[in-house]
GROMACS .gro file of C-alpha atoms in nm:
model
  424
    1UNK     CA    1   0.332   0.626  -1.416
    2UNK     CA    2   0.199   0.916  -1.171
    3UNK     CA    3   0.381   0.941  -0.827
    4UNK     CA    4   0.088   1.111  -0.636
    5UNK     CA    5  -0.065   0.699  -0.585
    6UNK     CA    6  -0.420   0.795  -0.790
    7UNK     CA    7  -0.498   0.514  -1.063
    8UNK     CA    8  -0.350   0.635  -1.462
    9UNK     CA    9  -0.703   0.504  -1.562
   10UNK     CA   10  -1.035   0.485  -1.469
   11UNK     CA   11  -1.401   0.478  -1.588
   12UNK     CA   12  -1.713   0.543  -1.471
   13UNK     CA   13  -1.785   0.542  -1.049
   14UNK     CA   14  -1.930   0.153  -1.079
   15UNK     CA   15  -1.647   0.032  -1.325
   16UNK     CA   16  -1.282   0.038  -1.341
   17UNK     CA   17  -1.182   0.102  -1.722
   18UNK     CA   18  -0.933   0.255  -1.944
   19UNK     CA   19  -1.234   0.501  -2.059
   20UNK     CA   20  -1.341   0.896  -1.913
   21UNK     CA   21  -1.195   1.006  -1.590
   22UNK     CA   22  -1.408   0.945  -1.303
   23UNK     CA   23  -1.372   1.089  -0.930
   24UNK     CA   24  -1.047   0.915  -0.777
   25UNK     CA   25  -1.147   0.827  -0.445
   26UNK     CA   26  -1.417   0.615  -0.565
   27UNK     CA   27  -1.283   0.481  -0.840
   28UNK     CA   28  -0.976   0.374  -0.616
   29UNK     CA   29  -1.239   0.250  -0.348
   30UNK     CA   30  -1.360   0.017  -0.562
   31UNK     CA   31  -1.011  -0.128  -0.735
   32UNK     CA   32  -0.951  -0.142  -0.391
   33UNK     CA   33  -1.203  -0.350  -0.253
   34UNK     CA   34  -1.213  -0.571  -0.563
   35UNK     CA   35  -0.859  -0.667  -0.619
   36UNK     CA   36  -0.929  -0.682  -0.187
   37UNK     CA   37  -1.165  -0.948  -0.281
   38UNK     CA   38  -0.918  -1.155  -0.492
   39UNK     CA   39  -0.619  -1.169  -0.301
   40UNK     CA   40  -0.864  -1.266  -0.010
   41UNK     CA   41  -0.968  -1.624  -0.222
   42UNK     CA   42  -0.606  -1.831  -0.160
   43UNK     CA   43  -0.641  -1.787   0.230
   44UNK     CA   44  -0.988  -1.869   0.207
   45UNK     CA   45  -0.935  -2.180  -0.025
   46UNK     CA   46  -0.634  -2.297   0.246
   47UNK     CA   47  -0.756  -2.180   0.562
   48UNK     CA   48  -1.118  -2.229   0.574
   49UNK     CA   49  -1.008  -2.613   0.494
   50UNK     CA   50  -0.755  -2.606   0.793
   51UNK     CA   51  -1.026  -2.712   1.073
   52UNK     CA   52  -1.100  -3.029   0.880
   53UNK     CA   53  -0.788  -3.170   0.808
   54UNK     CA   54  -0.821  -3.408   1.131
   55UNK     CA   55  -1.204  -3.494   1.005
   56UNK     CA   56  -1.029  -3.612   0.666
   57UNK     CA   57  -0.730  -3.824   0.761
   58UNK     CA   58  -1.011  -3.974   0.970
   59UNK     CA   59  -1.308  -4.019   0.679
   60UNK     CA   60  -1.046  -4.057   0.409
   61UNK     CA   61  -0.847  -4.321   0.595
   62UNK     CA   62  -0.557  -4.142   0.481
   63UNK     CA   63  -0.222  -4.096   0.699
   64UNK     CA   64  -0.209  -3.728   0.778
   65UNK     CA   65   0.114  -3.659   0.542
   66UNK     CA   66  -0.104  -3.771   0.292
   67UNK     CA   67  -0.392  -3.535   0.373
   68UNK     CA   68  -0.138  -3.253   0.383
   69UNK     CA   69  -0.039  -3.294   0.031
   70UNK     CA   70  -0.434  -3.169  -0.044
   71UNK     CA   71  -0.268  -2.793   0.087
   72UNK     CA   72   0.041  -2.917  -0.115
   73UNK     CA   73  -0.185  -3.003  -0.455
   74UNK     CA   74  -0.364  -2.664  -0.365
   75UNK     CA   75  -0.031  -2.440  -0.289
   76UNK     CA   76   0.129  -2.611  -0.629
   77UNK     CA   77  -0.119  -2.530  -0.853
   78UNK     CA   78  -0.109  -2.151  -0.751
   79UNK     CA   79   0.237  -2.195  -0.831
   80UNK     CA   80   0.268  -2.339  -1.145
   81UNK     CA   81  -0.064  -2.177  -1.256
   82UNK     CA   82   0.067  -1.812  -1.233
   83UNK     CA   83   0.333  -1.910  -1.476
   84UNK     CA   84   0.095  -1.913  -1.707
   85UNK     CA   85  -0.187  -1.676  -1.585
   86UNK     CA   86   0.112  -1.380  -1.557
   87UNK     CA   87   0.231  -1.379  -1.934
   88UNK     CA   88  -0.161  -1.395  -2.056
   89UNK     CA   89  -0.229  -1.121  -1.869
   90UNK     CA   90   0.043  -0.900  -2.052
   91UNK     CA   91  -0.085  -1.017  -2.367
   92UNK     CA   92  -0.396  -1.018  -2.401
   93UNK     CA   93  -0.531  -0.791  -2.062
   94UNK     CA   94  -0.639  -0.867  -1.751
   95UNK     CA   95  -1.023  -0.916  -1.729
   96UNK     CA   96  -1.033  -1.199  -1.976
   97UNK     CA   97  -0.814  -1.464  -1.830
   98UNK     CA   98  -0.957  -1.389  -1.468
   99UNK     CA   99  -1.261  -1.454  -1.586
  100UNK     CA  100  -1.184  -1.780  -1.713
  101UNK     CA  101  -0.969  -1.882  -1.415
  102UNK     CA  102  -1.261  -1.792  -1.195
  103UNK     CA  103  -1.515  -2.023  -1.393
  104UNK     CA  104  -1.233  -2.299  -1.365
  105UNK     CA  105  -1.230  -2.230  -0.945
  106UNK     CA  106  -1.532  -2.260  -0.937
  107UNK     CA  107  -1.600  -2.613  -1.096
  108UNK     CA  108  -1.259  -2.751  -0.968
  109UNK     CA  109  -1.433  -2.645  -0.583
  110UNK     CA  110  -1.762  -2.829  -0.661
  111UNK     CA  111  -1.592  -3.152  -0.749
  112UNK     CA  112  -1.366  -3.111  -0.459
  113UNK     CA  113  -1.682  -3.128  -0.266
  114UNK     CA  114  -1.765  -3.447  -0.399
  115UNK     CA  115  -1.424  -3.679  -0.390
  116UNK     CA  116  -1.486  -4.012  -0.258
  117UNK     CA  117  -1.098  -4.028  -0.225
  118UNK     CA  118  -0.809  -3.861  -0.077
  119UNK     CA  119  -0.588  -3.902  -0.400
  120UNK     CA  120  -0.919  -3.737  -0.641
  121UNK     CA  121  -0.959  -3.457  -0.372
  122UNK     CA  122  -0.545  -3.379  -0.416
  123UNK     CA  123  -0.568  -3.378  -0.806
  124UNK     CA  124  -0.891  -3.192  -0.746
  125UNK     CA  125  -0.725  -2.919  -0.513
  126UNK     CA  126  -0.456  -2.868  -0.779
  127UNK     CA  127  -0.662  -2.777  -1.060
  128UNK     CA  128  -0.876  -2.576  -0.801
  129UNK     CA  129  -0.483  -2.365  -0.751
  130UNK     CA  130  -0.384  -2.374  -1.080
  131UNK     CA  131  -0.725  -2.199  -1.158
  132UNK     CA  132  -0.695  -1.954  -0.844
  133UNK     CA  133  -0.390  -1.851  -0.948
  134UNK     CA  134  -0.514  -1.583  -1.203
  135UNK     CA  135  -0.640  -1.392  -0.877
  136UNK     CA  136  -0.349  -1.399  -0.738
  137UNK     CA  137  -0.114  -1.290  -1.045
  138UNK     CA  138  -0.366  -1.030  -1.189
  139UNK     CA  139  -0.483  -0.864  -0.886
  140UNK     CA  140  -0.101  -0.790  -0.823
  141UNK     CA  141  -0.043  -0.666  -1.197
  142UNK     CA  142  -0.373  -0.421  -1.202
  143UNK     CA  143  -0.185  -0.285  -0.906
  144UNK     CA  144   0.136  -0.259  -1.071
  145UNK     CA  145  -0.089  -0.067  -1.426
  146UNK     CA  146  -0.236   0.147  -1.154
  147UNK     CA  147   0.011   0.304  -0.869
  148UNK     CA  148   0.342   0.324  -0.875
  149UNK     CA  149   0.638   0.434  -0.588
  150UNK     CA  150   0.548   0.490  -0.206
  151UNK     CA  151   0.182   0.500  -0.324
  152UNK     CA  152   0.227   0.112  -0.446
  153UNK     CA  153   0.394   0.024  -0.130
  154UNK     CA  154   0.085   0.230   0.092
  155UNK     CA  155  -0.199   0.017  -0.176
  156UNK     CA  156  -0.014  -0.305  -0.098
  157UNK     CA  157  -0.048  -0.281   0.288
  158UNK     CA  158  -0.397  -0.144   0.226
  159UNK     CA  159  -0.465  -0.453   0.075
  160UNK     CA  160  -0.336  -0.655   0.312
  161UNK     CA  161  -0.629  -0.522   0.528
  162UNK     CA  162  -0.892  -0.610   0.304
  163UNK     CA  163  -0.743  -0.951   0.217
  164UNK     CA  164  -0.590  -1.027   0.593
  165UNK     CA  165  -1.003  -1.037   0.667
  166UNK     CA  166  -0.978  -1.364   0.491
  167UNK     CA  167  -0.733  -1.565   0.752
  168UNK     CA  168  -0.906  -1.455   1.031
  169UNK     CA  169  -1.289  -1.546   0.952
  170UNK     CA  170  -1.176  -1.811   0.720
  171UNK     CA  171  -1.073  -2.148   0.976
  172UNK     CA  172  -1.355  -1.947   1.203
  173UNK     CA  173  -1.629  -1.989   0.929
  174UNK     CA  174  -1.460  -2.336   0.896
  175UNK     CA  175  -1.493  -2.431   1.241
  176UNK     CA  176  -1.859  -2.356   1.248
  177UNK     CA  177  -1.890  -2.499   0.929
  178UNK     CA  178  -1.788  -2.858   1.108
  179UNK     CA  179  -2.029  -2.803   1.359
  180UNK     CA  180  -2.330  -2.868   1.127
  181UNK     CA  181  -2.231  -3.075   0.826
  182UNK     CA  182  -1.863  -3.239   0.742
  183UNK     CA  183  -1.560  -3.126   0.566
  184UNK     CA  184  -1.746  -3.122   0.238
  185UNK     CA  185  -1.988  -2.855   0.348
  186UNK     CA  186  -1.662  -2.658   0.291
  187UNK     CA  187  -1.625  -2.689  -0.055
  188UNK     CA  188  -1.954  -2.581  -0.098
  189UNK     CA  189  -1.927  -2.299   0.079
  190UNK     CA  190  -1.621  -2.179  -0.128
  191UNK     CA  191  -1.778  -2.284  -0.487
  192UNK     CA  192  -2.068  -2.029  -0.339
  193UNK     CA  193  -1.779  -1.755  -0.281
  194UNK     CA  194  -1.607  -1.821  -0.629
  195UNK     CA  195  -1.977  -1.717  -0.825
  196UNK     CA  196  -1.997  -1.470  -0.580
  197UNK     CA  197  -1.667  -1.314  -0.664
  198UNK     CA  198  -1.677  -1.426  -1.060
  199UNK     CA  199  -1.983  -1.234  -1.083
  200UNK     CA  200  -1.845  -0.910  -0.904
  201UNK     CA  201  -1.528  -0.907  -1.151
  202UNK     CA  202  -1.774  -0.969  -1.491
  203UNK     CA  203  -1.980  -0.673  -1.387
  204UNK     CA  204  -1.743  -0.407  -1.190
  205UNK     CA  205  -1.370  -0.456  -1.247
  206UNK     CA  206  -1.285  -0.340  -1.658
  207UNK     CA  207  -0.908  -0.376  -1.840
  208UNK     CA  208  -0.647  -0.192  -1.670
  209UNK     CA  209  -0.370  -0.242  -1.911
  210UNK     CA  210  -0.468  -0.058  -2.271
  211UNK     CA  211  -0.398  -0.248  -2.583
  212UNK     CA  212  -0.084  -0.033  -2.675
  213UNK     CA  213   0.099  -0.125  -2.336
  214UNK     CA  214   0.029  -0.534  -2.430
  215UNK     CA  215   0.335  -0.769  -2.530
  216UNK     CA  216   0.193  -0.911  -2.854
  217UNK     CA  217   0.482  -1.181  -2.851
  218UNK     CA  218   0.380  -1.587  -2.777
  219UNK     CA  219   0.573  -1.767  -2.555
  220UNK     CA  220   0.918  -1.743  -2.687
  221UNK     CA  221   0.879  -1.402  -2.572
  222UNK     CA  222   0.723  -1.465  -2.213
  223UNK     CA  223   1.015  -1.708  -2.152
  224UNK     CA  224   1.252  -1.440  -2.252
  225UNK     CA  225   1.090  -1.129  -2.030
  226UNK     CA  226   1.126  -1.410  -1.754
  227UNK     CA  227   1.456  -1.503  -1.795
  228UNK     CA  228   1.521  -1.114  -1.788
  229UNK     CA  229   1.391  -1.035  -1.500
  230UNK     CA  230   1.577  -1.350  -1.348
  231UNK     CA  231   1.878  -1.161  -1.458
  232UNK     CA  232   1.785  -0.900  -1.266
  233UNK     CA  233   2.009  -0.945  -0.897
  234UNK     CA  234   1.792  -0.691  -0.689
  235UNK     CA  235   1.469  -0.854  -0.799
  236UNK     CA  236   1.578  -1.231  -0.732
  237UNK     CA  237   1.638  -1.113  -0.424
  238UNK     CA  238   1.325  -0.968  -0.300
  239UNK     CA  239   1.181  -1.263  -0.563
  240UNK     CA  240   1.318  -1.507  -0.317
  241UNK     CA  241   1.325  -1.371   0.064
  242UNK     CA  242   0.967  -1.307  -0.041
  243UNK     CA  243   0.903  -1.664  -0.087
  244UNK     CA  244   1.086  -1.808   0.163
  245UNK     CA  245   0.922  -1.592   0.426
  246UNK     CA  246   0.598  -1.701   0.274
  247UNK     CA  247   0.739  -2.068   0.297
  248UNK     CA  248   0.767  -1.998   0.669
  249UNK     CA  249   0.420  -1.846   0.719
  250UNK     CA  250   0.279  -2.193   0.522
  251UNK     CA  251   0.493  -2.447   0.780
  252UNK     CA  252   0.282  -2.222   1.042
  253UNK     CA  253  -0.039  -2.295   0.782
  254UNK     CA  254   0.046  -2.682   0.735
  255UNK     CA  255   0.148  -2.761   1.045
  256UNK     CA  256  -0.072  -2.555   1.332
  257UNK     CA  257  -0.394  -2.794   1.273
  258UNK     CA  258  -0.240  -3.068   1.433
  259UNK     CA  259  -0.024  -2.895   1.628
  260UNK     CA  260  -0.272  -2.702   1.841
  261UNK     CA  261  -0.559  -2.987   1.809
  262UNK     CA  262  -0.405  -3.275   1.855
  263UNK     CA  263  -0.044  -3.218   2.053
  264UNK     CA  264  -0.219  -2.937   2.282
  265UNK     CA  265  -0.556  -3.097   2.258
  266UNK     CA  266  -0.740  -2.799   2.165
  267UNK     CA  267  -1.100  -2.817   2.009
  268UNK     CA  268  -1.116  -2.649   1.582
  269UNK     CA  269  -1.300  -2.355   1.728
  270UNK     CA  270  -0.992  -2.291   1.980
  271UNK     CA  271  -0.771  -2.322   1.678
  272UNK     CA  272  -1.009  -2.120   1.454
  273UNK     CA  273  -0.962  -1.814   1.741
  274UNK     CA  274  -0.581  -1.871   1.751
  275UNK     CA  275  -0.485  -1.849   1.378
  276UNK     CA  276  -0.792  -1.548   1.343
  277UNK     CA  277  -0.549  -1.358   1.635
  278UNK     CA  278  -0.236  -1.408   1.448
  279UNK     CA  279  -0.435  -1.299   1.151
  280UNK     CA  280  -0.491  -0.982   1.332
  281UNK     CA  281  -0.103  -0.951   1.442
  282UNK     CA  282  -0.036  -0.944   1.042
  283UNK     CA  283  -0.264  -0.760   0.936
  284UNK     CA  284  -0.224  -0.507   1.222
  285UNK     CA  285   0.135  -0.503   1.169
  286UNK     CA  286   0.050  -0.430   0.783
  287UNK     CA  287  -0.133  -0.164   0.838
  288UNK     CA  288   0.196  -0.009   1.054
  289UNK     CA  289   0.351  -0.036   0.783
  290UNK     CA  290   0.140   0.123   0.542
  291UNK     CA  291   0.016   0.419   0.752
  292UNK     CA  292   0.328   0.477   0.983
  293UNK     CA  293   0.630   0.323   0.807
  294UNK     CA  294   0.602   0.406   0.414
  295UNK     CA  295   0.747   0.754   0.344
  296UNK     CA  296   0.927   0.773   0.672
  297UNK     CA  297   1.122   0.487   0.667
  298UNK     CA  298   1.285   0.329   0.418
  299UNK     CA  299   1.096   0.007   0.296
  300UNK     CA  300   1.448  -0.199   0.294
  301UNK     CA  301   1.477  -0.102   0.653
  302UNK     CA  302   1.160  -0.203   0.716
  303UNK     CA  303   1.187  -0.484   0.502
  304UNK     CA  304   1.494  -0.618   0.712
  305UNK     CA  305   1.359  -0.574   1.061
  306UNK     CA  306   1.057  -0.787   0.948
  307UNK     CA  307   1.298  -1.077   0.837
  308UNK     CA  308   1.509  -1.053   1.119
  309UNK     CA  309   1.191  -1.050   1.363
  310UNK     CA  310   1.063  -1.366   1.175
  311UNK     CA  311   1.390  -1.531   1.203
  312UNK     CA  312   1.413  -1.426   1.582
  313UNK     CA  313   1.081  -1.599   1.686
  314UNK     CA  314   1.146  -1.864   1.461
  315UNK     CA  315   1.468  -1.940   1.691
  316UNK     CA  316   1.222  -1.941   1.972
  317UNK     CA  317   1.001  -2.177   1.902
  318UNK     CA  318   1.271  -2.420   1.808
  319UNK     CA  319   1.353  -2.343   2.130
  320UNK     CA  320   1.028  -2.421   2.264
  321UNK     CA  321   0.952  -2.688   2.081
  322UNK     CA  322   1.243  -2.930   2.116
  323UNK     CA  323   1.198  -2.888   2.543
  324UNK     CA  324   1.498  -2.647   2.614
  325UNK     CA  325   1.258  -2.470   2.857
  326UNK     CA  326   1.117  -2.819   2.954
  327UNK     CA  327   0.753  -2.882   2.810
  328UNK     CA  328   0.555  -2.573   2.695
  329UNK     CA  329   0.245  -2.539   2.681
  330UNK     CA  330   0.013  -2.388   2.418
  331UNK     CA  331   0.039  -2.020   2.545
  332UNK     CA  332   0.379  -1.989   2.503
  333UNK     CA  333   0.423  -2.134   2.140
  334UNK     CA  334   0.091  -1.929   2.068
  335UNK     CA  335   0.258  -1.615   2.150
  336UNK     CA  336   0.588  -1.705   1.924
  337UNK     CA  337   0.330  -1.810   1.652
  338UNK     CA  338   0.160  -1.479   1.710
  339UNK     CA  339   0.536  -1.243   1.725
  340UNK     CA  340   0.622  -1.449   1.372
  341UNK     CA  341   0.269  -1.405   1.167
  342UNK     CA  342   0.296  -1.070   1.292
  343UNK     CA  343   0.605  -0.968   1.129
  344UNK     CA  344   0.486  -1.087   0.782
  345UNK     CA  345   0.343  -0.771   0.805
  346UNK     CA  346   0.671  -0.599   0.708
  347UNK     CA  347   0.770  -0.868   0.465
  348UNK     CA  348   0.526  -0.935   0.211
  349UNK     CA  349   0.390  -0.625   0.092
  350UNK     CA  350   0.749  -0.461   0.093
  351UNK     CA  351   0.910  -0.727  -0.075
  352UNK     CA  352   0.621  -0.718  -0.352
  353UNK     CA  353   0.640  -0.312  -0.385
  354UNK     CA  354   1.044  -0.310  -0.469
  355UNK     CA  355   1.017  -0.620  -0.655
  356UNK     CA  356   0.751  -0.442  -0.868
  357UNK     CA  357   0.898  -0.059  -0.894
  358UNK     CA  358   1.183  -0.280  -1.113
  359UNK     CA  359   0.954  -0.459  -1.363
  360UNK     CA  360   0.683  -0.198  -1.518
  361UNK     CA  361   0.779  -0.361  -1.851
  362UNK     CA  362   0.650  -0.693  -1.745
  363UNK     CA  363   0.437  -0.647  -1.459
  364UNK     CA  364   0.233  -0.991  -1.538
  365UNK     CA  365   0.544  -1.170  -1.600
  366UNK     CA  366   0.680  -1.010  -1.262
  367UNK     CA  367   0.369  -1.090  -1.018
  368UNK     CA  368   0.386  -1.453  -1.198
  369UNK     CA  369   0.771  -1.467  -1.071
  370UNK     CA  370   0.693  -1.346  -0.715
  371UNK     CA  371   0.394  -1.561  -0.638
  372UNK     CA  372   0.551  -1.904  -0.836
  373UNK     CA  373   0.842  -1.873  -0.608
  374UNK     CA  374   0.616  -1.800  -0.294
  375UNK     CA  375   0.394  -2.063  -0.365
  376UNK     CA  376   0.616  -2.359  -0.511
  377UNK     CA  377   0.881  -2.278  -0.195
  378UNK     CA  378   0.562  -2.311  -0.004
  379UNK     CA  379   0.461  -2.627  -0.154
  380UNK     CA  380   0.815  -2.798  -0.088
  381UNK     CA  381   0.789  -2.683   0.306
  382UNK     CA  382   0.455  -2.776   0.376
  383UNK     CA  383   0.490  -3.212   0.353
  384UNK     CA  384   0.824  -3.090   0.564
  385UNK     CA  385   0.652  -3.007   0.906
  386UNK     CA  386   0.486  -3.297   0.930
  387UNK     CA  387   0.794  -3.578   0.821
  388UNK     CA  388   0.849  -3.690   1.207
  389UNK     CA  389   0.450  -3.783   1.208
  390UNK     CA  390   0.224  -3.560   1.442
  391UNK     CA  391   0.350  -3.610   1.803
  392UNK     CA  392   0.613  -3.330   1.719
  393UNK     CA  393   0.615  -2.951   1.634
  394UNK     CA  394   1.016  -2.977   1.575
  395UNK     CA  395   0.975  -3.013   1.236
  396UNK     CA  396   0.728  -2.715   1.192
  397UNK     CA  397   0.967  -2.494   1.407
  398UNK     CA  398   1.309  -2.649   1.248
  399UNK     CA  399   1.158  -2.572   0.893
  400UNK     CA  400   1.037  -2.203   0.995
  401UNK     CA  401   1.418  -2.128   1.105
  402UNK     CA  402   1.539  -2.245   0.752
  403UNK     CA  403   1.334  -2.036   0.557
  404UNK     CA  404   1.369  -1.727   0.765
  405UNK     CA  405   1.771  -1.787   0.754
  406UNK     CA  406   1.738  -1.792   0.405
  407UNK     CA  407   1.467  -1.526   0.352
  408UNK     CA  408   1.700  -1.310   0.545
  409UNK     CA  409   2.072  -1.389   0.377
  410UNK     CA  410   1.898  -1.318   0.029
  411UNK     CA  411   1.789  -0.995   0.133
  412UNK     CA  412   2.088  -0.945   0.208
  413UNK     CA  413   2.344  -1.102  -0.009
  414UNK     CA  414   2.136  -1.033  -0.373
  415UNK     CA  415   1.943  -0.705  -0.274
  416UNK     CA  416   2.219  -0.517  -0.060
  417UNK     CA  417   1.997  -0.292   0.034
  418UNK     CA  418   2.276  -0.077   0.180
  419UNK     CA  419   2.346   0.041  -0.132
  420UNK     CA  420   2.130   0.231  -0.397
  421UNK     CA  421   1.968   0.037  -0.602
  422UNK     CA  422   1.844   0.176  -0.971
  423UNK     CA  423   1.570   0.019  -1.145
  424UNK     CA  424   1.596  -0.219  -1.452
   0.00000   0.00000   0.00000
């Protein structure tokens, strides 16, 4: 695997391929943009849907914990559907089981559009993550086949600026979405974004993994790359701060509908333009970290500050929250909401790049690992911020400090990052 960050294989200038060398910078514009494109779909899915959560407890007749567990249904299924997705991949490629997740998305969307209850719309929203998973799993394995080192670590934040477009236009597009039609209209507006993005992948991303670098073994063998990799300390420890900071990111996700509409009384389009400026911290803060941070500073140290930054504001807004400072109002919490999505800016891409530079064995098997554990921690936090009904942010702000605490000691405790670590 090359050092310099260029792709090991690539095809002609409108298709990524194992076939002739083409120029690099195009050929890594347009992985780039692509895999961009995927990563970009789970925000969309969740937060385009965030603006509307009020508008369904209320059409549904549903209790709002209920209504939550449609992000739940959602977050599970990319969970438990990269389990799958991830081993596939290293078996038989990566183009043909996107594909078929894709076409899965996209009819899983439609009938979400459609529900006449709040119980088909959940078991609806998990098939529509277990499909949406392959995204997620194989856009982070093509990068794994294709960069490797500092370079991986530089794609990954690069990434994050493509894909951190998603959060910030997504509850935006969903706000004006409201304004003309109901919560359905945004279902339809993401089955139009699956085709769109299905038929982008059939016709310009190609296999990235070559037939001689496939695991031909069933799933004896997946179970037992898995349970390798679990063996691995270093990597169970990025495996896991990594999803607990993500589980803290999703209690922000979950809970910020109802806390900014209907504690602070704010309208969805003042919510849409709150969570699009803490889209901007991350993404901002990713980009840092890509251009600035990567090859000058270590990516544990940079790594740590994140998590301890996450657990710092975290602190705050329990703080905040629970009336220390007497009764806040919205700016305040804003700006700790704002200093904590920030800092995910350090957290997830670095955690994925070492995570990754371990596993180029299993790099299917590995992205499953990392985005299970991010999404199923997720899952478990989300029906948490919203137990003490919606009068309260406590629970958002109590949960947030749990995961960060525990994002943090597994850094530190399984990865010891002060010492060197060598790569399974």
């Amino acid at each position: 695997m090359p050092e310099s960050g260029q792709p090991t294989k690539q095809g002609s200038p409108g298709h990524i391929s194992a076939g002739p060398a083409a120029p690099a910078r195009r050929a890594s514009l347009l992985v780039t943009l692509v895999l961009g494109g995927l990563t970009a779909l789970p925000p969309l899915s969740m937060d385009m849907y965030l603006p509307a959560l009020p508008e369904v407890t209320e059409m549904l007749r549903s209790p709002a914990a209920t209504v939550q567990l449609t992000l739940t249904a959602c977050l599970a299924g990319m969970a438990l559907g990269q389990l799958v997705v991830g081993p596939m991949s290293d078996r038989w490629g990566r183009r043909r089981p996107l594909l078929i997740g894709m076409i899965v998305y996209v009819a899983a969307t439609a009938v979400c559009a459609f529900a006449p209850t709040v119980e088909l719309l959940i078991g609806f929203r998990l098939l529509q993550g277990l499909a949406g998973a392959a995204g997620i799993v194989i856009a982070r394995a093509v990068v794994r086949d294709l960069y490797d080192g500092v370079a991986m670590a530089r794609f990954f934040s690069t990434l994050m600026l493509i894909s951190g477009v998603a959060p910030i236009i997504a509850p935006l597009i969903g706000g004006q979405i409201l304004r003309i039609t109901d919560w359905r209209g945004v279902f339809h507006v993401l089955a139009a974004i699956g085709v769109l993005l299905t038929l982008v992948v059939w016709k310009w991303l190609g296999e990235t993994l070559p037939p001689e670098r496939r695991h031909e073994g069933g799933v004896g063998e997946a179970l037992r790359t898995m349970r390798g990799l679990l063996a691995d300390r270093v990597f169970t420890g990025y495996m896991l701060a990594g999803g607990l900071a993500f589980a803290a990111l999703f209690a922000y996700i979950s809970a910020s509908p109802f806390v900014v509409q209907e504690i602070y009384g704010a309208s969805p389009q003042t919510f849409s333009l709150l969570f699009g400026l803490n889209s901007v911290g991350l993404v901002a803060v990713g980009q840092i970290n890509g251009k600035l941070l990567v090859g000058r500073v270590s990516l544990d140290k940079a790594l740590g500050w994140g998590l301890c930054v996450i657990l710092l504001a975290s602190v705050a807004l329990l703080l905040m929250t629970s009336g220390v400072f007497g009764k806040p109002g919205l700016a305040p919490v804003a700006a700790g909401l704002f200093v904590l999505m920030s800092a995910m800016g350090l957290a997830m891409p670095n955690t994925n790049a070492q995570a990754l530079m371990r596993t180029p064995h299993a790099a299917g098997s590995a992205s499953a690992l990392l985005g299970t554990s991010s999404f199923l921690i997720g899952a478990i936090a989300s029906p948490l911020v919203g137990i003490a009904g919606e009068a309260t942010a406590v629970p958002m702000a109590v949960v947030q400090l749990v995961c960060a605490a525990g994002a943090l000691a597994c850094f530190l405790g399984l990865c010891r990052p002060w010492r060197s670590q060598p790569a399974a």
